[in-house]
Tab-separated table of C-alpha atoms and ligand atoms in Angstrom:
chain	number	residue	atom	x	y	z
A	1	MET	CA	0.296	-0.010	-0.087
A	2	LYS	CA	0.885	3.200	-0.702
A	3	PHE	CA	1.268	6.650	2.172
A	4	PHE	CA	-0.111	10.084	0.514
A	5	ILE	CA	0.167	13.258	2.690
A	6	ASP	CA	-2.820	14.730	3.164
A	7	THR	CA	-2.447	18.116	2.402
A	8	ALA	CA	-0.098	21.199	1.724
A	9	ASN	CA	1.454	22.566	4.113
A	10	LEU	CA	5.604	22.422	2.629
A	11	ASP	CA	7.000	22.328	5.895
A	12	GLN	CA	4.816	19.238	6.717
A	13	ILE	CA	5.187	16.973	3.500
A	14	LYS	CA	9.097	18.330	4.172
A	15	GLU	CA	8.692	15.818	7.266
A	16	ALA	CA	6.628	12.982	6.027
A	17	ASN	CA	9.534	13.011	2.665
A	18	GLU	CA	12.161	12.356	5.437
A	19	LEU	CA	10.586	9.716	6.947
A	20	GLY	CA	11.684	7.406	3.794
A	21	ILE	CA	7.823	6.161	3.339
A	22	LEU	CA	6.089	9.404	1.909
A	23	ASP	CA	4.234	8.065	-2.623
A	24	GLY	CA	2.963	10.963	-2.940
A	25	VAL	CA	0.759	14.300	-1.684
A	26	THR	CA	-2.574	14.418	-2.585
A	27	THR	CA	-4.214	18.104	-1.855
A	28	ASN	CA	-7.374	20.329	-2.901
A	29	PRO	CA	-8.607	23.775	-2.533
A	30	SER	CA	-9.244	23.979	0.922
A	31	LEU	CA	-6.189	22.931	2.089
A	32	MET	CA	-3.926	25.096	0.016
A	33	ALA	CA	-6.335	28.175	1.227
A	34	LYS	CA	-5.227	27.352	4.706
A	35	GLU	CA	-1.976	27.803	3.774
A	36	GLY	CA	-2.803	31.458	2.977
A	37	ILE	CA	-1.690	30.872	-0.935
A	38	LYS	CA	-2.874	33.654	-2.294
A	39	GLY	CA	-3.301	34.031	-6.931
A	40	HIS	CA	-3.162	32.106	-10.293
A	41	ASP	CA	0.452	32.403	-10.198
A	42	ALA	CA	1.496	31.189	-6.408
A	43	VAL	CA	-1.270	28.478	-6.536
A	44	MET	CA	1.027	26.530	-9.566
A	45	LYS	CA	4.366	27.638	-7.968
A	46	HIS	CA	3.038	25.799	-5.000
A	47	TYR	CA	2.319	22.551	-7.388
A	48	LYS	CA	6.045	22.514	-8.051
A	49	ASP	CA	7.406	23.870	-5.499
A	50	ILE	CA	5.422	20.941	-4.016
A	51	CYS	CA	6.655	18.380	-6.875
A	52	GLU	CA	10.201	18.861	-6.355
A	53	MET	CA	10.499	17.843	-2.713
A	54	VAL	CA	8.118	14.236	-3.274
A	55	ASP	CA	9.388	12.196	-6.212
A	56	GLY	CA	5.485	10.763	-6.402
A	57	ASP	CA	2.018	11.063	-8.118
A	58	ILE	CA	1.074	14.569	-6.821
A	59	SER	CA	-2.287	15.215	-6.438
A	60	ALA	CA	-3.488	18.937	-7.929
A	61	GLU	CA	-7.328	19.373	-8.448
A	62	VAL	CA	-9.606	21.903	-10.320
A	63	VAL	CA	-12.339	24.493	-9.235
A	64	SER	CA	-13.882	23.890	-12.618
A	65	THR	CA	-16.935	23.018	-13.408
A	66	GLU	CA	-18.217	23.073	-16.966
A	67	PHE	CA	-16.225	20.427	-19.478
A	68	ASN	CA	-14.408	22.830	-20.928
A	69	ASP	CA	-13.273	24.774	-18.241
A	70	ILE	CA	-12.086	20.918	-16.778
A	71	ILE	CA	-9.871	20.628	-19.302
A	72	GLU	CA	-8.762	23.505	-19.926
A	73	GLU	CA	-7.452	23.942	-16.200
A	74	GLY	CA	-6.525	20.623	-15.912
A	75	LYS	CA	-4.046	21.100	-18.951
A	76	LYS	CA	-2.575	23.572	-17.799
A	77	LEU	CA	-2.612	22.263	-14.285
A	78	ALA	CA	-0.575	18.718	-16.189
A	79	ALA	CA	1.999	20.815	-17.668
A	80	ILE	CA	3.521	21.828	-14.333
A	81	HIS	CA	5.524	18.348	-13.895
A	82	PRO	CA	4.863	15.306	-15.091
A	83	ASN	CA	4.073	13.888	-11.469
A	84	ILE	CA	1.155	16.249	-10.879
A	85	VAL	CA	-1.749	14.108	-11.446
A	86	VAL	CA	-5.140	16.180	-12.037
A	87	LYS	CA	-8.126	16.094	-10.077
A	88	VAL	CA	-11.204	16.322	-10.284
A	89	PRO	CA	-15.263	15.604	-8.955
A	90	MET	CA	-16.876	13.590	-9.267
A	91	ILE	CA	-19.531	14.887	-11.839
A	92	LYS	CA	-21.320	14.975	-14.916
A	93	ASP	CA	-18.965	17.044	-17.083
A	94	GLY	CA	-15.986	15.580	-14.305
A	95	VAL	CA	-16.692	11.751	-16.024
A	96	LYS	CA	-16.243	13.217	-18.829
A	97	ALA	CA	-13.190	14.949	-18.191
A	98	ILE	CA	-11.635	11.961	-16.735
A	99	LYS	CA	-12.762	10.253	-20.085
A	100	TRP	CA	-10.224	12.732	-22.587
A	101	PHE	CA	-7.935	13.350	-19.984
A	102	THR	CA	-6.964	9.745	-20.085
A	103	ASP	CA	-7.996	9.831	-23.691
A	104	ASN	CA	-4.484	12.236	-23.896
A	105	GLY	CA	-1.788	10.714	-21.997
A	106	ILE	CA	-2.962	12.435	-18.565
A	107	LYS	CA	-3.708	10.842	-14.992
A	108	THR	CA	-6.587	11.886	-13.420
A	109	ASN	CA	-7.311	11.318	-9.154
A	110	CYS	CA	-11.582	11.337	-9.022
A	111	THR	CA	-12.774	13.543	-6.517
A	112	LEU	CA	-15.550	13.352	-3.564
A	113	VAL	CA	-16.392	9.931	-4.247
A	114	PHE	CA	-19.287	8.127	-1.497
A	115	ASN	CA	-20.707	5.482	-3.024
A	116	ALA	CA	-19.444	1.978	-5.087
A	117	GLY	CA	-21.696	3.710	-8.058
A	118	GLN	CA	-19.420	6.249	-8.624
A	119	ALA	CA	-16.974	4.395	-7.776
A	120	ILE	CA	-17.460	2.199	-10.976
A	121	LEU	CA	-17.891	5.064	-13.516
A	122	CYS	CA	-14.525	7.149	-12.530
A	123	ALA	CA	-13.362	3.579	-12.852
A	124	LYS	CA	-15.139	2.668	-17.067
A	125	ALA	CA	-13.681	6.373	-17.329
A	126	GLY	CA	-10.038	5.702	-17.265
A	127	ALA	CA	-9.311	7.585	-14.128
A	128	LYS	CA	-5.810	6.070	-12.279
A	129	TYR	CA	-7.113	6.879	-8.701
A	130	VAL	CA	-10.772	7.040	-7.261
A	131	SER	CA	-11.387	9.255	-3.589
A	132	PRO	CA	-13.617	7.197	-1.505
A	133	PHE	CA	-13.600	10.638	1.736
A	134	VAL	CA	-14.021	8.038	4.606
A	135	GLY	CA	-14.147	10.714	7.491
A	136	ARG	CA	-16.236	12.036	6.020
A	137	ILE	CA	-19.113	9.477	5.386
A	138	ASP	CA	-17.795	7.663	9.248
A	139	ASP	CA	-19.169	11.796	10.371
A	140	THR	CA	-22.382	11.646	8.905
A	141	GLY	CA	-22.311	8.297	11.060
A	142	TRP	CA	-21.770	5.007	8.461
A	143	ASP	CA	-19.171	2.930	8.094
A	144	GLY	CA	-16.024	4.625	5.538
A	145	VAL	CA	-14.303	1.866	5.250
A	146	GLN	CA	-16.831	-0.572	4.623
A	147	LEU	CA	-16.929	2.087	1.497
A	148	VAL	CA	-13.140	1.201	0.587
A	149	GLU	CA	-13.694	-2.730	0.817
A	150	GLN	CA	-17.255	-2.156	-0.870
A	151	ILE	CA	-15.260	-0.993	-4.185
A	152	VAL	CA	-11.782	-3.097	-3.507
A	153	HIS	CA	-13.615	-6.053	-3.918
A	154	ILE	CA	-15.799	-4.311	-7.244
A	155	TYR	CA	-12.655	-3.562	-8.655
A	156	ASN	CA	-11.181	-7.177	-8.138
A	157	ILE	CA	-14.269	-9.172	-9.667
A	158	GLN	CA	-14.860	-6.602	-13.016
A	159	GLY	CA	-10.937	-6.088	-13.100
A	160	LEU	CA	-10.810	-2.650	-13.131
A	161	LYS	CA	-7.746	-0.920	-13.080
A	162	THR	CA	-8.355	2.103	-11.058
A	163	GLN	CA	-6.362	2.530	-7.782
A	164	VAL	CA	-8.554	2.833	-4.700
A	165	LEU	CA	-6.853	5.959	-3.047
A	166	ALA	CA	-8.469	5.970	0.791
A	167	ALA	CA	-8.744	9.808	1.259
A	168	SER	CA	-10.513	12.109	4.047
A	169	MET	CA	-7.690	9.683	6.879
A	170	ARG	CA	-9.007	10.561	10.619
A	171	ASN	CA	-6.600	8.293	12.435
A	172	SER	CA	-4.054	6.631	12.333
A	173	ASN	CA	-6.807	3.547	13.193
A	174	HIS	CA	-8.501	4.211	9.529
A	175	ILE	CA	-4.946	3.991	7.751
A	176	VAL	CA	-4.980	0.694	9.293
A	177	ARG	CA	-8.844	-0.549	8.872
A	178	CYS	CA	-7.778	0.743	4.767
A	179	ALA	CA	-4.748	-1.543	4.099
A	180	GLU	CA	-6.457	-4.694	5.609
A	181	VAL	CA	-9.763	-4.744	3.163
A	182	GLY	CA	-7.124	-3.362	0.093
A	183	ALA	CA	-6.378	-0.111	-0.805
A	184	HIS	CA	-3.797	0.809	-3.069
A	185	VAL	CA	-3.050	3.736	-1.309
A	186	VAL	CA	-4.084	5.907	1.732
A	187	THR	CA	-4.186	9.459	1.514
A	188	SER	CA	-3.446	11.542	5.687
A	189	PRO	CA	-2.589	13.902	8.069
A	190	LEU	CA	0.715	14.080	8.951
A	191	ASP	CA	-0.750	13.460	12.667
A	192	ALA	CA	-1.993	10.184	11.276
A	193	ILE	CA	0.776	8.604	9.782
A	194	LEU	CA	2.816	9.535	13.049
A	195	GLY	CA	0.517	8.291	14.717
A	196	LEU	CA	1.197	4.720	13.421
A	197	LEU	CA	4.656	4.996	14.762
A	198	LYS	CA	2.870	5.084	18.597
A	199	HIS	CA	2.145	2.449	21.598
A	200	PRO	CA	3.043	2.664	24.806
A	201	LEU	CA	4.589	-0.688	25.846
A	202	THR	CA	7.269	1.073	23.327
A	203	ASP	CA	8.258	3.503	24.822
A	204	SER	CA	7.985	1.965	28.708
A	205	GLY	CA	9.990	-1.062	26.470
A	206	LEU	CA	12.977	1.355	25.737
A	207	ALA	CA	12.879	3.723	28.890
A	208	LYS	CA	13.949	0.094	30.620
A	209	PHE	CA	16.542	-1.086	27.519
A	210	LEU	CA	18.536	1.925	28.034
A	211	ASP	CA	17.906	2.636	31.476
A	212	ASP	CA	19.305	-0.723	31.653
A	213	ALA	CA	22.075	0.029	28.976
A	214	LYS	CA	24.140	2.306	30.808
A	215	LYS	CA	24.319	-0.955	34.063
A	216	LEU	CA	26.458	-2.248	30.425
A	217	GLN	CA	28.568	0.861	30.875
B	301	LIG	C1	-8.576	14.002	-0.008
B	301	LIG	O1	-7.614	13.796	-1.746
B	301	LIG	C2	-9.505	14.715	-0.060
B	301	LIG	O2	-8.667	15.962	-0.513
B	301	LIG	C3	-8.618	15.076	1.411
B	301	LIG	O3	-8.440	13.722	2.340
B	301	LIG	C4	-10.798	15.567	2.303
B	301	LIG	O4	-9.876	14.744	3.494
B	301	LIG	P1	-11.742	16.356	4.684
B	301	LIG	O5	-12.236	15.159	4.823
B	301	LIG	O6	-10.279	16.271	6.396
B	301	LIG	O7	-11.330	16.911	4.517
């Protein structure tokens, strides 16, 4: 399973990348706005900076909703760097645009996916990734990981090549559960990634080992 970080914060991307386990980055307009990035040039430069930091797929989201505008915007995003994946919302024009991008050699990530029907459509259109939003489904009282499992199952039995990119991770347990049901990728905030490191018995065990090591000197 690949690990992507879900942020536009360069310090956090650097920290995750230095761990040596990072395979890519996902961003969205909300994450970009959180970093205070303003204006077209600044947005393009920020994506370029991320591409230069991480050797892996970097999702950059379109903010257009009409087919022709999505295509124009996506082409500009894809031209920033070969690792850019154009992130397209699960809407009718978005599906059409994913098919166009696929036919023209541009990688896509279909975002805002909340059911298996949407996931089937974006795979048929040829998206490289589908992004079911696990945490946001949990927020409504349902089980987001169950949707990831259902999509993985459907793609497997139908031979669909789109990779399931479990998004909207809220915690480390989401990451582990998505791994268990066969997600190809998870994209998580830094704290959920670092949370995987933690166990109190690791901390107390290490403290004891280090204490006993002093007796060896
Ligand atoms: C990733 O591609 C999504 O944009 C992101 O995971 C959404 O996460 P959120 O529900 O925490 O905003």
